[in-house]
Coordinates of C-alpha atoms in Angstrom, one line a residue:
M1339 CA -2.2 0.6 33.3
E1340 CA -2.6 2.9 30.4
L1341 CA -3.9 0.3 28.3
L1342 CA -6.8 0.1 30.8
V1343 CA -7.2 3.6 30.7
L1344 CA -7.5 3.7 27.1
L1345 CA -9.6 0.6 26.3
V1346 CA -11.8 0.2 29.2
P1347 CA -14.0 3.1 28.7
A1348 CA -14.4 2.2 25.3
V1349 CA -15.6 -1.5 25.8
L1350 CA -18.0 -0.3 28.5
L1351 CA -19.5 2.2 25.5
V1352 CA -20.2 -0.7 23.4
L1353 CA -21.9 -3.1 26.1
A1354 CA -23.8 -0.1 27.5
V1355 CA -25.1 1.1 24.1
S1356 CA -25.8 -2.5 23.3
F1357 CA -27.6 -3.3 26.6
M1358 CA -29.6 -0.2 26.8
V1359 CA -30.9 -0.3 23.3
F1360 CA -31.6 -4.3 23.3
Y1361 CA -33.8 -4.0 26.7
Q1362 CA -35.3 -0.9 25.2
A1363 CA -36.5 -2.5 22.3
V1364 CA -37.8 -5.7 24.4
G1365 CA -39.8 -3.3 26.7
I1366 CA -41.5 -1.8 23.6
R1367 CA -42.7 -5.1 22.3
R1368 CA -44.2 -5.8 25.5
E1369 CA -46.1 -2.8 26.5
H1370 CA -46.9 -0.8 23.1
S1371 CA -48.7 -2.3 20.2
G1372 CA -49.6 -1.0 16.6
H1373 CA -48.3 1.9 14.9
R1374 CA -46.9 3.2 18.4
R1375 CA -44.9 0.2 19.0
E1376 CA -43.4 0.1 15.3
K1377 CA -42.3 3.7 15.7
L1378 CA -40.8 3.1 18.8
T1379 CA -39.2 0.1 17.9
A1380 CA -37.7 1.8 14.8
Q1381 CA -36.1 4.3 17.0
A1382 CA -34.8 2.0 19.4
M1383 CA -33.0 0.0 16.0
D1384 CA -31.8 3.3 14.7
S1385 CA -30.4 4.2 18.2
L1386 CA -28.3 0.9 18.4
A1387 CA -27.0 1.2 14.9
R1388 CA -26.0 4.7 15.5
G1389 CA -24.6 3.7 19.2
L1390 CA -22.6 0.9 17.7
A1391 CA -21.1 3.3 15.2
V1392 CA -20.2 5.7 17.9
A1393 CA -18.4 2.8 20.1
E1394 CA -16.7 1.5 16.8
N1395 CA -14.9 4.8 16.5
E1396 CA -14.2 5.6 19.9
I1397 CA -12.3 2.2 20.1
H1398 CA -10.4 3.1 16.7
R1399 CA -9.6 6.4 18.6
R1400 CA -8.2 4.9 21.3
N1401 CA -6.3 2.2 19.7
V1402 CA -4.3 5.0 17.3
R1403 CA -3.7 6.7 20.8
L1404 CA -2.5 3.4 22.7
N1405 CA -0.1 3.0 19.4
E1406 CA 1.2 6.5 19.8
M1407 CA 1.7 6.1 23.6
S1408 CA 3.6 2.6 22.9
G1409 CA 6.0 4.4 20.4
K1410 CA 6.7 6.9 23.3
L1411 CA 7.3 4.6 26.1
Q1412 CA 11.1 3.8 27.3
L1413 CA 10.3 0.9 29.5
S1414 CA 12.7 -1.8 31.3
N1415 CA 12.5 -5.2 30.0
A1416 CA 10.5 -6.3 33.4
Q1417 CA 8.0 -3.5 33.0
L1418 CA 7.5 -4.3 29.2
S1419 CA 7.0 -7.8 30.3
Q1420 CA 4.5 -6.8 33.4
L1421 CA 2.6 -4.6 30.6
N1422 CA 2.1 -7.4 28.1
N1423 CA 0.9 -9.7 31.2
M1424 CA -1.9 -7.2 31.9
K1425 CA -2.4 -6.6 28.3
S1426 CA -3.2 -10.0 27.1
K1427 CA -4.9 -10.6 30.6
F1428 CA -7.1 -7.5 30.1
L1429 CA -8.1 -9.0 26.4
S1430 CA -9.2 -12.1 27.3
M1431 CA -11.3 -10.9 30.1
V1432 CA -13.1 -8.5 27.5
V1433 CA -13.3 -11.1 24.9
H1434 CA -15.2 -13.4 27.2
D1435 CA -17.5 -10.8 28.4
V1436 CA -18.3 -9.2 25.1
R1437 CA -19.2 -12.3 23.4
T1438 CA -22.6 -13.1 25.0
P1439 CA -24.3 -10.0 24.8
L1440 CA -23.2 -9.5 21.0
A1441 CA -24.7 -13.1 20.3
A1442 CA -27.8 -11.6 22.1
I1443 CA -28.4 -8.6 20.3
K1444 CA -27.5 -10.4 16.7
G1445 CA -30.3 -12.9 17.3
F1446 CA -32.5 -10.4 18.5
S1447 CA -32.1 -8.5 15.5
E1448 CA -32.2 -11.7 12.9
L1449 CA -34.9 -12.8 14.7
F1450 CA -36.9 -9.3 14.3
A1451 CA -36.2 -8.9 10.8
M1452 CA -38.0 -12.5 9.7
Q1453 CA -40.9 -11.4 11.6
A1454 CA -44.2 -11.0 9.3
E1455 CA -45.2 -7.8 10.9
A1456 CA -41.8 -6.2 10.6
T1457 CA -41.9 -3.2 8.1
E1458 CA -39.3 -3.0 5.3
K1459 CA -37.7 0.3 7.0
Q1460 CA -37.5 -2.0 10.2
K1461 CA -35.9 -5.4 8.2
G1462 CA -33.9 -2.6 6.4
M1463 CA -32.7 -1.1 10.1
S1464 CA -32.5 -4.8 11.5
K1465 CA -29.7 -5.9 8.7
R1466 CA -27.8 -2.6 9.7
M1467 CA -27.7 -3.8 13.0
V1468 CA -26.6 -7.3 12.2
S1469 CA -23.8 -5.7 10.3
A1470 CA -22.6 -3.6 13.0
V1471 CA -22.5 -6.6 15.6
T1472 CA -21.0 -8.4 12.8
R1473 CA -18.2 -6.0 12.7
L1474 CA -17.5 -6.0 16.3
E1475 CA -17.8 -9.8 16.2
R1476 CA -14.6 -9.6 14.0
L1477 CA -13.1 -7.6 16.3
V1478 CA -13.5 -9.6 19.1
S1479 CA -12.3 -12.6 17.0
D1480 CA -9.0 -10.5 16.2
L1481 CA -8.6 -9.4 20.2
T1482 CA -8.7 -13.2 21.1
D1483 CA -5.8 -14.1 18.4
L1484 CA -4.0 -11.1 19.2
A1485 CA -4.2 -11.8 23.2
M1486 CA -3.2 -15.4 22.0
I1487 CA -0.1 -14.0 20.0
E1488 CA 0.9 -11.3 23.1
A1489 CA 0.7 -14.6 25.4
G1490 CA 2.8 -16.7 23.3
K1491 CA -0.2 -19.3 22.9
L1492 CA -1.5 -19.3 19.4
T1493 CA -0.6 -22.5 18.1
I1494 CA -1.5 -24.5 14.9
E1495 CA -3.3 -27.7 14.4
P1496 CA -1.6 -29.4 11.4
V1497 CA -3.1 -32.0 9.2
V1498 CA -2.6 -33.0 5.8
F1499 CA -5.6 -31.3 3.5
D1500 CA -6.1 -30.3 -0.2
F1501 CA -6.1 -26.8 -0.6
Y1502 CA -8.8 -26.7 -3.1
E1503 CA -11.2 -27.7 -0.1
V1504 CA -9.8 -24.5 1.8
V1505 CA -11.0 -22.4 -1.5
D1506 CA -14.2 -24.3 -2.1
E1507 CA -15.6 -23.8 1.0
L1508 CA -14.6 -20.1 1.3
L1509 CA -15.5 -18.7 -2.0
P1510 CA -19.2 -18.7 -1.8
S1511 CA -19.2 -16.2 1.3
I1512 CA -16.5 -14.3 -0.5
E1513 CA -18.8 -13.9 -3.7
I1514 CA -21.8 -12.4 -1.7
N1515 CA -19.4 -9.9 -0.1
A1516 CA -18.1 -8.9 -3.8
Q1517 CA -21.8 -8.7 -5.2
N1518 CA -23.0 -6.6 -2.0
K1519 CA -20.3 -4.3 -2.6
G1520 CA -20.6 -4.1 -6.7
V1521 CA -17.2 -6.0 -7.0
V1522 CA -15.9 -8.1 -9.6
L1523 CA -14.4 -11.2 -8.3
K1524 CA -12.6 -13.5 -10.5
Y1525 CA -10.5 -16.5 -9.4
D1526 CA -8.7 -19.2 -11.5
E1527 CA -9.9 -23.1 -11.2
V1528 CA -7.5 -24.1 -8.3
S1529 CA -6.0 -27.6 -8.9
R1530 CA -7.1 -30.4 -6.9
G1531 CA -4.4 -32.2 -5.3
I1532 CA -1.8 -29.5 -3.7
M1533 CA -1.7 -30.9 -0.3
V1534 CA -0.8 -28.7 2.8
K1535 CA 0.3 -30.0 5.8
G1536 CA -1.1 -27.1 8.2
D1537 CA -4.0 -25.8 10.2
K1538 CA -7.0 -25.7 7.6
F1539 CA -9.1 -23.3 9.9
R1540 CA -6.2 -20.6 10.3
L1541 CA -5.1 -21.0 6.4
S1542 CA -8.5 -20.4 5.6
Q1543 CA -8.6 -17.4 8.0
V1544 CA -5.6 -15.6 6.2
L1545 CA -7.0 -15.9 2.6
Q1546 CA -10.3 -14.6 3.8
N1547 CA -8.9 -11.6 5.2
L1548 CA -7.0 -11.2 1.8
L1549 CA -9.9 -11.5 0.1
N1550 CA -12.2 -9.4 2.4
N1551 CA -9.5 -6.3 2.5
A1552 CA -9.2 -6.5 -1.2
I1553 CA -12.8 -5.8 -1.5
K1554 CA -13.3 -3.4 1.2
F1555 CA -10.4 -1.3 -0.4
T1556 CA -11.8 -1.7 -4.3
P1557 CA -14.3 0.8 -5.3
K1558 CA -17.6 -0.2 -6.8
G1559 CA -17.1 -1.8 -10.1
G1560 CA -13.6 -2.6 -9.3
L1561 CA -12.2 -5.9 -9.8
V1562 CA -10.5 -8.4 -7.4
E1563 CA -8.6 -11.6 -8.5
M1564 CA -7.3 -14.7 -7.0
R1565 CA -5.0 -17.2 -7.9
S1566 CA -2.8 -20.1 -7.1
R1567 CA -0.1 -22.3 -8.1
S1568 CA 2.5 -24.8 -6.9
D1569 CA 6.0 -25.1 -7.6
G1570 CA 6.5 -28.4 -6.2
R1571 CA 7.6 -27.0 -3.0
W1572 CA 5.4 -24.3 -2.1
L1573 CA 2.1 -23.3 -2.5
Y1574 CA 1.7 -19.5 -3.9
V1575 CA -1.7 -17.7 -3.3
Y1576 CA -2.1 -14.5 -4.6
V1577 CA -4.9 -11.7 -4.2
K1578 CA -4.8 -8.8 -6.7
D1579 CA -7.3 -5.7 -6.8
S1580 CA -7.6 -2.5 -8.6
G1581 CA -8.2 -0.6 -5.5
V1582 CA -6.7 2.1 -3.5
G1583 CA -3.3 0.9 -3.4
I1584 CA -0.3 1.2 -0.9
H1585 CA 2.6 3.7 -0.7
P1586 CA 5.8 1.8 -1.5
S1587 CA 7.0 2.8 2.2
E1588 CA 4.1 1.1 3.9
T1589 CA 4.1 -2.5 2.0
R1590 CA 5.9 -3.9 5.1
Q1591 CA 4.5 -1.4 8.0
I1592 CA 0.7 -3.0 7.0
F1593 CA 2.1 -6.2 8.8
E1594 CA 2.5 -4.6 11.9
K1595 CA -0.4 -4.8 14.7
F1596 CA -2.5 -1.4 14.9
Y1597 CA -1.0 0.0 12.1
Q1598 CA -2.8 2.4 10.0
A1599 CA -2.1 4.0 6.5
K1600 CA -0.5 7.5 6.7
Y1601 CA -0.5 8.4 3.1
Q1602 CA -3.8 7.7 1.9
K1603 CA -5.7 11.0 0.6
D1604 CA -9.1 9.8 1.9
A1605 CA -8.9 9.5 5.8
R1606 CA -11.8 7.4 5.9
L1607 CA -10.2 5.0 3.8
A1608 CA -7.0 4.8 6.1
K1609 CA -9.5 3.7 9.0
L1610 CA -11.5 1.2 7.3
G1611 CA -10.1 -1.8 9.8
W1612 CA -8.3 -2.0 13.6
G1613 CA -4.5 -2.9 11.9
L1614 CA -5.0 -6.3 13.3
G1615 CA -5.9 -8.7 10.6
L1616 CA -2.5 -8.4 8.7
S1617 CA -0.5 -9.1 11.7
I1618 CA -2.4 -12.0 12.7
A1619 CA -1.8 -13.5 9.2
R1620 CA 1.7 -12.6 9.2
E1621 CA 2.0 -14.7 12.6
I1622 CA -0.4 -17.8 11.0
I1623 CA 1.8 -17.8 8.0
S1624 CA 5.0 -17.6 10.3
L1625 CA 3.7 -20.9 12.2
H1626 CA 3.4 -22.5 8.8
K1627 CA 7.4 -21.4 8.3
G1628 CA 5.8 -19.8 5.3
E1629 CA 6.2 -16.0 3.8
I1630 CA 3.6 -13.3 3.4
A1631 CA 4.0 -9.8 1.7
A1632 CA 2.5 -7.0 -0.3
E1633 CA 3.2 -5.4 -3.6
S1634 CA 1.6 -2.4 -5.4
G1635 CA 2.7 0.0 -8.0
G1636 CA 1.5 3.2 -5.6
L1637 CA -1.6 4.8 -4.2
G1638 CA -4.4 4.5 -6.7
R1639 CA -3.0 1.8 -8.6
G1640 CA -4.2 -1.4 -7.0
S1641 CA -2.2 -4.0 -4.8
T1642 CA -1.4 -7.5 -4.8
F1643 CA -0.9 -9.7 -1.4
W1644 CA 0.5 -13.3 -1.6
F1645 CA 1.6 -15.9 0.7
K1646 CA 3.5 -19.1 0.6
V1647 CA 3.2 -22.3 2.7
P1648 CA 5.1 -25.5 2.0
V1649 CA 3.5 -28.6 0.3
T1650 CA 3.4 -32.0 1.4
F1651 CA 3.1 -35.4 -0.4
I1652 CA 1.3 -38.3 0.7

């Protein structure tokens, strides 16, 4: 029940802000014209961007509170099982109900940005709105995976594929992310013919998470490197960055769900994320009978994340 008390208000806040400003923007375009309409539309879009930021911070605060409460609860096995079932059902319900309004808001924002009469300022605000909604979409996706993990229903669909295909399909979007952040992305040419029997989508999800995290926690002008190798039994993939680094005591803890770094000097950096991506990545690699880990020389000295999965022969 504590989970419902903590998360329901935050989710309702996301939906309330989204619907309110969405319909406000639609109403403005119907009832006003000219300079007045541009001004009111800009205000509405700015309100949505601020509202989404507030909602995001509120969900983060409540997730931290939930994590603190979970550590204090002393429950019997029956109570824990009941709580997990409630949590899984709730997460599934939230994911289902949030996807549709987010898609509508994102579509409206992208459409508005493409209209000829939109000013540069309005286009900029539209892009900020799309970015904010994209972050929430990632959260919804992570919550979907978390619900499946909690229910023991996260599975993989194994097929035999060339790992080169994963990197070739993924890197273009990662390069755009790095360019937008001002981070240098380097990678060795991936050899063709390293065959893996696994879930191509899920392994791509793991690599995408590691690369985006590296870019997120690396300052402008920094470096992110990716390389891979095979020893004939295992495929090894490494993502190295020159970013904020990890405290030695946290290299294992960061793979726990909802975990937030405690030793970062910049509190803002410690809250860049939900504490879900790495825990989901660990579960995916585990389902592939592989291993994932992090290494760092300490705070301010960058970090290296790596994983390995078995290779196969055809």
